[in-house]
Structure formats: C-alpha cells, structure tokens
C-alpha cells in the first residue's frame, strides 16, 4: 500500500509561483510512474503532468506546458510540481498519483491508469 501526501498549496496572485510536493511511502517509489492531476469545482479531474519511472521522461498538459515543471527525487521518495506564471484558471485541488509498480502507462492523462492518490492540496490563484 502506497501513501501519498501533498503539501505546498495555498493562495497566489496571477503571475506568481507555487511549489507543490508529494511525499510517498509504502515502497517501490522508484518503479512507479508519478503524476499530478487537478480538479476545479464542478469539473472533471484534469491531467497536469506525469513522470515515467523507466526513462525519466516527463509529460505535461498543453494548458501548463512551459509554466509548470515536474521533478522527482527517488532518494527522498518525493515529487514536486513547480508552478510559475500562475493563472486564475489554475485554481483547483491538486492531486499526486502513482501508478502500478514496474508498469508503463500508455495514456498518462487517464486517471484510471493510476493506482494510488493523495488527499489533494488546494491552490487558489487570484486575479
């Protein structure tokens, strides 16, 4: 069983920055694809970014590409999401997620392809 705990959410002004962190426990972190999703009130959960465990490649949603950067620290079982040039439309609850161990995810944007989820951290961007 993997536990994921997000931190770092809060209030930011448009154009500002926030850094989210996700601490994983429970084993096999290094062999799991890690992802970030977000969900705004009344909307479906939306893919933000994912890091492939096997080759280290990172993928982003078009809406955040060039503004958000995802990184992982396998020694500390942690992933980060650095969010720059924030926009009011980035306001949402942000969730960290982990895939199955030693499994390649084909469609990173599909929530059903991930196995474990954190409780979420709220990000609010004011205009």
XYZ file of N, CA and C in Angstrom:
381
model
N 0.833 -1.181 0.000
C 0.000 0.000 0.000
C 0.880 1.248 0.000
N 0.623 2.152 -0.916
C 1.387 3.388 -1.035
C 0.569 4.542 -0.492
N 1.190 5.354 0.322
C 0.547 6.568 0.809
C 1.213 7.777 0.162
N 0.393 8.719 -0.267
C 0.878 9.938 -0.905
C 0.333 11.132 -0.137
N 1.222 12.036 0.227
C 0.811 13.216 0.980
C 1.319 14.467 0.267
N 0.370 15.281 -0.181
C 0.729 16.519 -0.868
C 0.878 17.660 0.124
N 1.678 18.627 -0.255
C 1.826 19.838 0.543
C 2.217 20.975 -0.385
N 2.100 22.191 0.133
C 2.574 23.342 -0.619
C 1.501 24.162 -1.301
N 0.268 23.744 -1.211
C -0.796 24.529 -1.811
C -1.031 25.820 -1.046
N -1.849 26.681 -1.612
C -2.151 27.935 -0.950
C -2.673 28.960 -1.922
N -2.534 30.199 -1.540
C -3.036 31.312 -2.333
C -1.882 32.013 -3.031
N -2.068 32.306 -4.303
C -1.062 33.040 -5.066
C -1.767 34.044 -5.966
N -1.054 35.055 -6.327
C -1.593 36.028 -7.273
C -1.265 35.582 -8.698
N -2.048 36.038 -9.617
C -1.770 35.742 -11.022
C -0.358 36.224 -11.374
N 0.361 35.351 -12.063
C 1.740 35.651 -12.393
C 2.738 35.150 -11.366
N 2.226 34.709 -10.225
C 3.092 34.228 -9.166
C 3.446 32.769 -9.316
N 4.067 32.229 -8.272
C 4.556 30.851 -8.309
C 4.203 30.121 -7.018
N 4.074 28.823 -7.146
C 3.905 27.930 -6.000
C 4.653 26.646 -6.298
N 5.080 25.973 -5.238
C 5.726 24.673 -5.386
C 4.962 23.656 -4.561
N 4.463 22.649 -5.232
C 3.787 21.553 -4.558
C 4.759 20.397 -4.384
N 4.605 19.680 -3.293
C 5.416 18.495 -3.047
C 4.505 17.318 -2.725
N 5.001 16.140 -3.029
C 4.263 14.916 -2.742
C 5.250 13.914 -2.157
N 5.021 13.536 -0.921
C 5.870 12.560 -0.252
C 5.203 11.194 -0.316
N 5.942 10.212 -0.801
C 5.407 8.867 -0.948
C 6.014 7.934 0.080
N 5.204 7.021 0.574
C 5.692 5.987 1.475
C 4.979 4.689 1.137
N 5.571 3.571 1.532
C 4.933 2.287 1.272
C 5.657 1.422 0.279
N 6.724 1.945 -0.334
C 7.566 1.098 -1.156
C 7.457 1.252 -2.653
N 8.537 0.877 -3.345
C 8.617 0.786 -4.803
C 8.409 2.115 -5.501
N 8.772 3.209 -4.863
C 8.581 4.528 -5.474
C 9.320 4.630 -6.793
N 10.555 4.128 -6.815
C 11.417 4.314 -7.969
C 10.868 3.619 -9.206
N 10.004 2.646 -9.036
C 9.491 1.882 -10.168
C 8.069 2.267 -10.564
N 7.625 3.439 -10.113
C 6.253 3.857 -10.415
C 6.236 5.149 -11.207
N 5.386 5.215 -12.190
C 5.111 6.490 -12.837
C 4.340 7.364 -11.856
N 4.787 8.603 -11.712
C 4.144 9.538 -10.799
C 3.450 10.617 -11.621
N 2.309 11.059 -11.136
C 1.549 12.060 -11.875
C 0.948 13.113 -10.979
N 0.545 14.194 -11.614
C -0.212 15.252 -10.953
C -1.486 15.486 -11.761
N -2.587 15.563 -11.075
C -3.870 15.925 -11.658
C -4.432 17.086 -10.853
N -5.420 17.725 -11.410
C -6.111 18.784 -10.671
C -7.608 18.702 -10.969
N -8.371 19.247 -10.031
C -9.821 19.242 -10.192
C -10.392 20.538 -9.656
N -10.996 21.288 -10.539
C -11.660 22.524 -10.152
C -13.109 22.204 -9.779
N -13.736 23.051 -8.978
C -15.133 22.802 -8.573
C -16.051 22.626 -9.774
N -16.797 21.541 -9.764
C -17.751 21.301 -10.835
C -17.159 20.771 -12.117
N -15.862 20.480 -12.102
C -15.204 19.991 -13.306
C -14.592 18.627 -13.075
N -14.298 17.942 -14.173
C -13.674 16.631 -14.088
C -12.202 16.767 -13.704
N -11.658 15.680 -13.186
C -10.239 15.672 -12.863
C -9.433 15.792 -14.142
N -8.409 16.645 -14.101
C -7.662 17.018 -15.292
C -6.191 16.678 -15.124
N -5.615 16.078 -16.146
C -4.190 15.745 -16.141
C -3.345 17.018 -16.149
N -2.276 16.997 -15.338
C -1.340 18.120 -15.308
C 0.026 17.669 -15.840
N 0.570 16.618 -15.263
C 1.873 16.141 -15.688
C 2.151 14.754 -15.150
N 3.097 14.075 -15.776
C 3.478 12.740 -15.337
C 4.947 12.495 -15.634
N 5.575 11.731 -14.772
C 6.977 11.365 -14.940
C 7.097 9.859 -15.057
N 7.674 9.411 -16.171
C 7.823 7.983 -16.433
C 8.955 7.403 -15.604
N 8.678 6.344 -14.854
C 9.686 5.774 -13.963
C 10.851 5.163 -14.713
N 10.598 4.687 -15.958
C 11.605 3.894 -16.660
C 12.660 4.762 -17.341
N 12.239 5.811 -18.029
C 13.207 6.624 -18.763
C 13.297 8.056 -18.245
N 12.500 8.363 -17.225
C 12.566 9.692 -16.636
C 11.886 10.782 -17.429
N 11.259 10.425 -18.547
C 10.597 11.443 -19.362
C 9.403 12.031 -18.623
N 9.172 13.301 -18.850
C 8.057 13.986 -18.211
C 7.130 14.552 -19.275
N 5.846 14.442 -19.028
C 4.834 14.873 -19.975
C 3.903 15.865 -19.282
N 3.442 16.842 -20.038
C 2.599 17.884 -19.469
C 1.350 18.100 -20.313
N 0.315 18.556 -19.651
C -0.867 19.012 -20.378
C -0.513 20.300 -21.114
N -1.140 20.503 -22.235
C -0.864 21.717 -23.022
C -1.138 22.984 -22.224
N -2.106 22.919 -21.326
C -2.514 24.098 -20.565
C -1.448 24.570 -19.579
N -0.505 23.691 -19.248
C 0.522 24.055 -18.264
C 1.929 24.005 -18.845
N 2.058 23.524 -20.055
C 3.371 23.368 -20.662
C 4.079 24.711 -20.745
N 5.332 24.733 -20.326
C 6.099 25.971 -20.324
C 5.964 26.774 -19.049
N 4.994 26.430 -18.220
C 4.789 27.147 -16.960
C 5.039 26.245 -15.750
N 4.686 24.978 -15.866
C 4.837 24.034 -14.761
C 5.998 23.092 -15.037
N 6.700 22.716 -13.983
C 7.792 21.753 -14.099
C 7.649 20.699 -13.015
N 7.688 19.464 -13.457
C 7.588 18.354 -12.521
C 8.955 17.717 -12.359
N 9.287 17.367 -11.109
C 10.545 16.686 -10.871
C 10.335 15.625 -9.815
N 11.242 14.662 -9.774
C 11.155 13.630 -8.756
C 12.530 13.400 -8.153
N 12.529 13.044 -6.881
C 13.743 12.729 -6.145
C 13.576 11.317 -5.618
N 14.165 10.357 -6.324
C 13.985 8.959 -5.925
C 14.636 8.643 -4.590
N 15.668 9.389 -4.217
C 16.324 9.151 -2.930
C 15.429 9.556 -1.761
N 14.536 10.529 -2.020
C 13.661 11.022 -0.949
C 12.208 10.624 -1.161
N 11.946 9.793 -2.191
C 10.572 9.361 -2.481
C 9.623 10.560 -2.586
N 10.050 11.550 -3.321
C 9.288 12.789 -3.403
C 9.180 13.266 -4.848
N 8.049 13.815 -5.172
C 7.886 14.504 -6.442
C 7.448 15.929 -6.159
N 7.833 16.814 -7.052
C 7.493 18.222 -6.907
C 6.807 18.733 -8.162
N 6.020 19.748 -7.984
C 5.414 20.440 -9.124
C 5.649 21.929 -8.894
N 6.531 22.496 -9.694
C 6.815 23.921 -9.610
C 5.921 24.623 -10.618
N 5.128 25.533 -10.108
C 4.134 26.214 -10.937
C 4.491 27.688 -11.036
N 4.823 28.125 -12.215
C 5.169 29.520 -12.460
C 4.115 30.185 -13.337
N 4.139 31.504 -13.318
C 3.203 32.283 -14.132
C 1.769 31.763 -13.955
N 1.374 31.648 -12.723
C 0.057 31.095 -12.410
C -1.062 31.969 -12.957
N -2.143 31.304 -13.328
C -3.316 31.986 -13.866
C -4.524 31.627 -13.007
N -5.538 32.486 -12.970
C -6.740 32.156 -12.196
C -7.332 30.810 -12.584
N -7.201 30.416 -13.830
C -7.757 29.128 -14.259
C -6.955 27.938 -13.737
N -5.834 28.186 -13.076
C -5.084 27.113 -12.433
C -5.669 26.773 -11.059
N -6.628 27.548 -10.605
C -7.261 27.295 -9.323
C -7.939 25.935 -9.323
N -7.550 25.087 -8.372
C -8.080 23.725 -8.302
C -7.469 23.016 -7.100
N -8.011 21.857 -6.810
C -7.351 20.933 -5.893
C -6.378 20.107 -6.721
N -5.151 20.008 -6.256
C -4.109 19.288 -6.969
C -3.824 17.966 -6.260
N -3.788 16.903 -7.065
C -3.617 15.560 -6.539
C -2.357 14.904 -7.104
N -1.621 14.281 -6.224
C -0.484 13.456 -6.604
C -0.979 12.023 -6.786
N -0.412 11.335 -7.759
C -0.859 9.973 -8.013
C 0.310 9.096 -8.417
N 0.171 7.807 -8.183
C 1.227 6.848 -8.501
C 0.636 5.657 -9.249
N 1.377 5.193 -10.240
C 0.928 4.039 -10.999
C 1.387 2.740 -10.373
N 1.044 1.647 -11.015
C 1.466 0.336 -10.537
C 2.973 0.189 -10.698
N 3.539 -0.590 -9.794
C 4.978 -0.812 -9.830
C 5.380 -1.544 -11.108
N 6.452 -1.099 -11.738
C 7.023 -1.710 -12.933
C 6.018 -1.801 -14.084
N 5.148 -0.830 -14.160
C 4.141 -0.810 -15.215
C 4.255 0.478 -16.023
N 4.302 0.343 -17.336
C 4.335 1.508 -18.207
C 2.919 1.968 -18.506
N 2.671 3.239 -18.281
C 1.353 3.814 -18.566
C 1.370 4.361 -19.992
N 0.399 3.957 -20.771
C 0.333 4.412 -22.162
C -0.346 5.778 -22.249
N -1.476 5.906 -21.583
C -2.224 7.164 -21.596
C -2.073 7.843 -20.237
N -1.133 8.773 -20.155
C -0.843 9.435 -18.891
C -2.010 10.278 -18.408
N -2.848 10.726 -19.304
C -3.932 11.638 -18.954
C -5.169 10.955 -18.402
N -5.157 9.641 -18.347
C -6.324 8.892 -17.893
C -6.178 8.547 -16.419
N -7.023 9.131 -15.549
C -6.895 8.867 -14.111
C -6.983 7.386 -13.753
N -7.749 6.634 -14.511
C -7.940 5.216 -14.194
C -6.660 4.400 -14.330
N -5.646 4.966 -14.990
C -4.388 4.247 -15.160
C -3.455 4.367 -13.961
N -3.875 5.105 -12.951
C -3.076 5.271 -11.744
C -3.733 4.518 -10.605
N -2.904 4.068 -9.674
C -3.404 3.188 -8.626
C -3.608 3.893 -7.287
N -2.735 4.805 -6.953
C -2.783 5.460 -5.644
C -2.929 6.971 -5.807
N -3.666 7.577 -4.874
C -3.935 9.014 -4.918
C -3.723 9.627 -3.546
N -3.210 10.853 -3.563
C -3.130 11.601 -2.327
C -4.463 12.259 -2.019
N -4.498 12.981 -0.916
C -5.740 13.610 -0.483
C -5.975 14.957 -1.153
N -4.950 15.479 -1.803
C -5.085 16.738 -2.530
C -4.648 17.938 -1.724
N -4.229 18.963 -2.428
C -3.883 20.232 -1.808
C -4.480 21.351 -2.662
N -5.033 22.335 -2.010
C -5.778 23.370 -2.707
C -4.863 24.492 -3.173
N -5.069 24.899 -4.412
C -4.356 26.034 -4.992
C -5.387 27.050 -5.465
N -5.223 28.272 -5.005
C -6.119 29.351 -5.409
C -5.288 30.482 -5.989
N -5.630 30.880 -7.197
C -4.907 31.958 -7.869
C -5.863 33.126 -8.059
N -5.500 34.243 -7.490
C -6.343 35.430 -7.598
C -5.873 36.308 -8.751
N -6.830 36.989 -9.341
C -6.501 37.855 -10.495
C -6.130 39.259 -10.049
